Amino acid sequence: MTDHDIQSQILSETANLGRTLGQAHRLNLLETIAQGERSVERLGELTGLSIANASQHLQHLRRAGFVQTRRDGKRVLYRLGDGPVLELLTALRQYVEHQRTEIGAFVDDSRHQLNRVEGISRHQLLKRLEQEAVTLLDVRSEEEYALGHLPGALNIPLEELESRLAELPLDHEIVAYCRGPYCVLSVDAVTALCAKGLNARRLERGFLDWRAAGLSVETL
């Protein structure tokens, strides 16, 4: 086999993987699975797909190696496959951001919301954690928190924040985070906290970026 043949084979395999990812529903499923393994029934609920439709997309992703399964009693749970799947999703998002003028008002609106509050990068947060100078606040649902969260993070879902302010320190910087770069739960949380006089910032790219970087994650 010549070098040209090898290159052609690799490019053909790459194109096949690209076709597998060429469905918004499949990317949505991967983003959801990246938060933690779930059953097809739960994935259907979270992504707005019927069980049959979600199952069909998941089978395509499984054949391509993007997801794997394990049996838990009568349930089949889906998790991300081996390899840099999260890194691939991150790279795709970054390219979309680079081409943001092509994806319309939704991203423009999301960016406007994200710019409402001060952010902190993953690298800055790591330094602050070394200094034990921040309190981590996970404002996602209890289910998402249980499946995986930043080490030591306190979970207060956004809808419960107002009633649970007493659980947060008054004299400590709070860093709130949520799912990913376009999730605005942390923006709303930081806005509410700052209005109450607390020192709060949001983690700029959220839980998925943290996980994609290979950093430690805790589960319940």
Tab-separated table of C-alpha atoms in Angstrom:
chain	number	residue	atom	x	y	z
A	1	MET	CA	0.000	0.000	0.000
A	2	THR	CA	1.419	3.376	-1.012
A	3	ASP	CA	1.474	6.538	1.072
A	4	HIS	CA	-1.243	7.918	-1.179
A	5	ASP	CA	-3.428	4.866	-0.495
A	6	ILE	CA	-2.919	5.216	3.250
A	7	GLN	CA	-3.756	8.908	3.170
A	8	SER	CA	-6.866	8.241	1.092
A	9	GLN	CA	-8.026	5.582	3.541
A	10	ILE	CA	-7.526	7.882	6.531
A	11	LEU	CA	-9.353	10.725	4.824
A	12	SER	CA	-12.208	8.390	3.904
A	13	GLU	CA	-12.536	7.235	7.529
A	14	THR	CA	-12.440	10.860	8.684
A	15	ALA	CA	-15.203	11.758	6.227
A	16	ASN	CA	-17.336	8.868	7.531
A	17	LEU	CA	-16.945	10.124	11.100
A	18	GLY	CA	-17.847	13.608	9.936
A	19	ARG	CA	-21.035	12.294	8.350
A	20	THR	CA	-21.933	10.570	11.617
A	21	LEU	CA	-21.647	13.890	13.448
A	22	GLY	CA	-23.517	15.744	10.732
A	23	GLN	CA	-26.770	15.796	12.711
A	24	ALA	CA	-27.618	18.444	15.285
A	25	HIS	CA	-29.527	15.846	17.353
A	26	ARG	CA	-26.420	13.662	17.588
A	27	LEU	CA	-24.266	16.550	18.727
A	28	ASN	CA	-26.927	17.429	21.298
A	29	LEU	CA	-26.921	13.834	22.533
A	30	LEU	CA	-23.130	13.848	22.845
A	31	GLU	CA	-23.172	17.138	24.750
A	32	THR	CA	-25.768	15.685	27.119
A	33	ILE	CA	-23.911	12.401	27.591
A	34	ALA	CA	-20.747	14.385	28.311
A	35	GLN	CA	-22.431	15.599	31.518
A	36	GLY	CA	-22.663	11.952	32.660
A	37	GLU	CA	-23.980	8.573	31.524
A	38	ARG	CA	-27.724	8.214	31.089
A	39	SER	CA	-30.351	5.845	29.723
A	40	VAL	CA	-31.929	6.320	26.299
A	41	GLU	CA	-35.227	7.235	27.986
A	42	ARG	CA	-33.605	10.039	29.984
A	43	LEU	CA	-31.583	11.220	26.995
A	44	GLY	CA	-34.785	11.431	24.979
A	45	GLU	CA	-36.402	13.584	27.670
A	46	LEU	CA	-33.436	15.934	27.938
A	47	THR	CA	-32.988	16.408	24.195
A	48	GLY	CA	-36.654	16.503	23.214
A	49	LEU	CA	-36.435	13.340	21.111
A	50	SER	CA	-38.691	10.315	21.113
A	51	ILE	CA	-37.124	7.165	22.541
A	52	ALA	CA	-37.097	5.562	19.087
A	53	ASN	CA	-35.448	8.585	17.482
A	54	ALA	CA	-32.881	8.971	20.262
A	55	SER	CA	-32.092	5.254	20.072
A	56	GLN	CA	-31.534	5.440	16.315
A	57	HIS	CA	-29.103	8.355	16.636
A	58	LEU	CA	-27.307	6.655	19.527
A	59	GLN	CA	-26.759	3.515	17.461
A	60	HIS	CA	-25.050	5.575	14.760
A	61	LEU	CA	-22.849	7.197	17.403
A	62	ARG	CA	-22.082	3.831	18.971
A	63	ARG	CA	-21.038	2.228	15.689
A	64	ALA	CA	-18.634	5.110	15.112
A	65	GLY	CA	-17.210	4.756	18.626
A	66	PHE	CA	-18.444	8.113	19.910
A	67	VAL	CA	-20.472	6.446	22.685
A	68	GLN	CA	-20.280	3.208	24.627
A	69	THR	CA	-22.871	1.342	26.674
A	70	ARG	CA	-23.095	-0.676	29.857
A	71	ARG	CA	-25.990	-2.550	31.379
A	72	ASP	CA	-27.341	-1.553	34.785
A	73	GLY	CA	-30.028	-4.092	35.611
A	74	LYS	CA	-32.664	-3.714	32.917
A	75	ARG	CA	-31.344	-0.342	31.765
A	76	VAL	CA	-28.687	0.346	29.168
A	77	LEU	CA	-26.615	3.408	30.033
A	78	TYR	CA	-24.722	5.471	27.472
A	79	ARG	CA	-21.390	7.170	28.113
A	80	LEU	CA	-18.795	8.846	25.902
A	81	GLY	CA	-16.526	6.510	23.965
A	82	ASP	CA	-12.794	6.171	24.416
A	83	GLY	CA	-10.590	8.743	22.802
A	84	PRO	CA	-10.750	12.540	22.565
A	85	VAL	CA	-14.507	12.848	22.024
A	86	LEU	CA	-14.835	15.828	24.371
A	87	GLU	CA	-11.855	17.502	22.753
A	88	LEU	CA	-13.512	17.042	19.359
A	89	LEU	CA	-16.756	18.620	20.595
A	90	THR	CA	-14.773	21.508	22.066
A	91	ALA	CA	-12.892	22.027	18.803
A	92	LEU	CA	-16.160	22.074	16.856
A	93	ARG	CA	-17.640	24.668	19.218
A	94	GLN	CA	-14.527	26.808	18.925
A	95	TYR	CA	-14.722	26.722	15.152
A	96	VAL	CA	-18.391	27.684	15.302
A	97	GLU	CA	-17.429	30.614	17.500
A	98	HIS	CA	-14.814	31.592	14.940
A	99	GLN	CA	-17.535	31.551	12.307
A	100	ARG	CA	-20.112	33.071	14.658
A	101	THR	CA	-21.499	35.458	12.061
A	102	GLU	CA	-22.852	32.386	10.290
A	103	ILE	CA	-24.987	31.032	13.135
A	104	GLY	CA	-27.417	33.865	13.642
A	105	ALA	CA	-28.998	35.788	16.467
A	106	PHE	CA	-29.003	32.968	19.026
A	107	VAL	CA	-25.265	33.128	19.593
A	108	ASP	CA	-25.282	36.906	19.459
A	109	ASP	CA	-27.913	36.906	22.187
A	110	SER	CA	-26.024	34.278	24.190
A	111	ARG	CA	-22.822	36.280	23.962
A	112	HIS	CA	-24.676	39.385	25.116
A	113	GLN	CA	-25.894	37.505	28.172
A	114	LEU	CA	-22.481	35.985	28.881
A	115	ASN	CA	-20.899	39.428	28.782
A	116	ARG	CA	-23.294	40.696	31.450
A	117	VAL	CA	-21.091	39.403	34.264
A	118	GLU	CA	-17.387	39.040	34.963
A	119	GLY	CA	-15.877	35.677	34.073
A	120	ILE	CA	-12.883	33.712	35.268
A	121	SER	CA	-10.909	31.326	33.065
A	122	ARG	CA	-10.171	27.712	33.926
A	123	HIS	CA	-6.484	28.541	34.442
A	124	GLN	CA	-7.295	31.448	36.739
A	125	LEU	CA	-9.662	29.271	38.727
A	126	LEU	CA	-7.014	26.584	39.232
A	127	LYS	CA	-4.686	29.183	40.751
A	128	ARG	CA	-7.461	30.473	43.016
A	129	LEU	CA	-8.241	26.933	44.138
A	130	GLU	CA	-4.596	26.368	45.040
A	131	GLN	CA	-4.860	29.420	47.285
A	132	GLU	CA	-8.138	28.085	48.759
A	133	ALA	CA	-9.567	31.486	47.911
A	134	VAL	CA	-12.883	30.573	46.264
A	135	THR	CA	-16.122	28.716	46.882
A	136	LEU	CA	-17.293	26.695	43.875
A	137	LEU	CA	-21.011	26.842	43.139
A	138	ASP	CA	-22.633	24.366	40.739
A	139	VAL	CA	-25.980	25.790	39.617
A	140	ARG	CA	-27.001	22.832	37.428
A	141	SER	CA	-29.644	20.307	38.456
A	142	GLU	CA	-29.059	17.781	41.228
A	143	GLU	CA	-29.017	15.026	38.596
A	144	GLU	CA	-26.208	16.660	36.606
A	145	TYR	CA	-24.271	17.406	39.793
A	146	ALA	CA	-24.489	13.773	40.897
A	147	LEU	CA	-23.187	12.541	37.541
A	148	GLY	CA	-20.101	14.739	37.762
A	149	HIS	CA	-18.970	18.055	39.234
A	150	LEU	CA	-15.883	20.067	40.069
A	151	PRO	CA	-14.195	18.788	43.250
A	152	GLY	CA	-15.604	20.365	46.373
A	153	ALA	CA	-18.349	22.271	44.563
A	154	LEU	CA	-21.559	23.113	46.397
A	155	ASN	CA	-24.714	22.327	44.432
A	156	ILE	CA	-27.527	24.871	44.553
A	157	PRO	CA	-29.718	24.682	41.421
A	158	LEU	CA	-30.474	28.129	40.059
A	159	GLU	CA	-34.176	27.955	40.930
A	160	GLU	CA	-33.257	27.319	44.611
A	161	LEU	CA	-30.577	30.010	44.882
A	162	GLU	CA	-32.761	32.729	46.377
A	163	SER	CA	-33.947	30.503	49.219
A	164	ARG	CA	-30.494	29.053	49.998
A	165	LEU	CA	-28.309	32.158	50.077
A	166	ALA	CA	-27.505	31.487	53.739
A	167	GLU	CA	-25.417	28.472	52.658
A	168	LEU	CA	-22.942	30.728	50.845
A	169	PRO	CA	-20.054	32.572	52.537
A	170	LEU	CA	-20.333	36.334	52.779
A	171	ASP	CA	-16.562	36.935	52.901
A	172	HIS	CA	-15.377	34.499	50.199
A	173	GLU	CA	-15.270	34.837	46.438
A	174	ILE	CA	-17.866	32.609	44.750
A	175	VAL	CA	-17.273	31.076	41.309
A	176	ALA	CA	-20.466	29.736	39.756
A	177	TYR	CA	-20.479	27.347	36.812
A	178	CYS	CA	-22.948	25.446	34.663
A	179	ARG	CA	-22.844	23.182	31.594
A	180	GLY	CA	-20.909	24.732	28.769
A	181	PRO	CA	-20.009	27.900	26.869
A	182	TYR	CA	-23.589	28.806	25.898
A	183	CYS	CA	-25.283	27.856	29.158
A	184	VAL	CA	-26.452	31.024	30.960
A	185	LEU	CA	-27.470	29.493	34.293
A	186	SER	CA	-24.235	30.725	35.855
A	187	VAL	CA	-24.778	34.197	34.370
A	188	ASP	CA	-28.177	34.456	36.040
A	189	ALA	CA	-26.717	33.096	39.288
A	190	VAL	CA	-23.854	35.587	39.390
A	191	THR	CA	-26.221	38.444	38.533
A	192	ALA	CA	-28.448	37.460	41.465
A	193	LEU	CA	-25.514	37.014	43.856
A	194	CYS	CA	-23.942	40.360	42.996
A	195	ALA	CA	-27.319	42.043	43.504
A	196	LYS	CA	-27.239	40.662	47.061
A	197	GLY	CA	-23.776	42.133	47.635
A	198	LEU	CA	-21.797	38.899	47.286
A	199	ASN	CA	-18.482	38.700	45.439
A	200	ALA	CA	-19.224	36.343	42.536
A	201	ARG	CA	-17.895	35.484	39.093
A	202	ARG	CA	-18.735	32.760	36.565
A	203	LEU	CA	-16.459	30.065	35.150
A	204	GLU	CA	-16.204	31.113	31.523
A	205	ARG	CA	-16.565	27.798	29.673
A	206	GLY	CA	-18.292	25.643	32.259
A	207	PHE	CA	-18.180	22.008	33.235
A	208	LEU	CA	-17.551	20.516	29.778
A	209	ASP	CA	-14.381	22.550	29.283
A	210	TRP	CA	-13.135	21.457	32.694
A	211	ARG	CA	-13.800	17.809	31.866
A	212	ALA	CA	-12.316	18.088	28.372
A	213	ALA	CA	-9.087	19.371	29.923
A	214	GLY	CA	-8.780	16.080	31.818
A	215	LEU	CA	-9.136	17.721	35.224
A	216	SER	CA	-10.469	15.881	38.260
A	217	VAL	CA	-14.228	15.380	38.511
A	218	GLU	CA	-16.196	14.087	41.489
A	219	THR	CA	-19.385	12.005	41.334
A	220	LEU	CA	-21.990	10.956	43.869
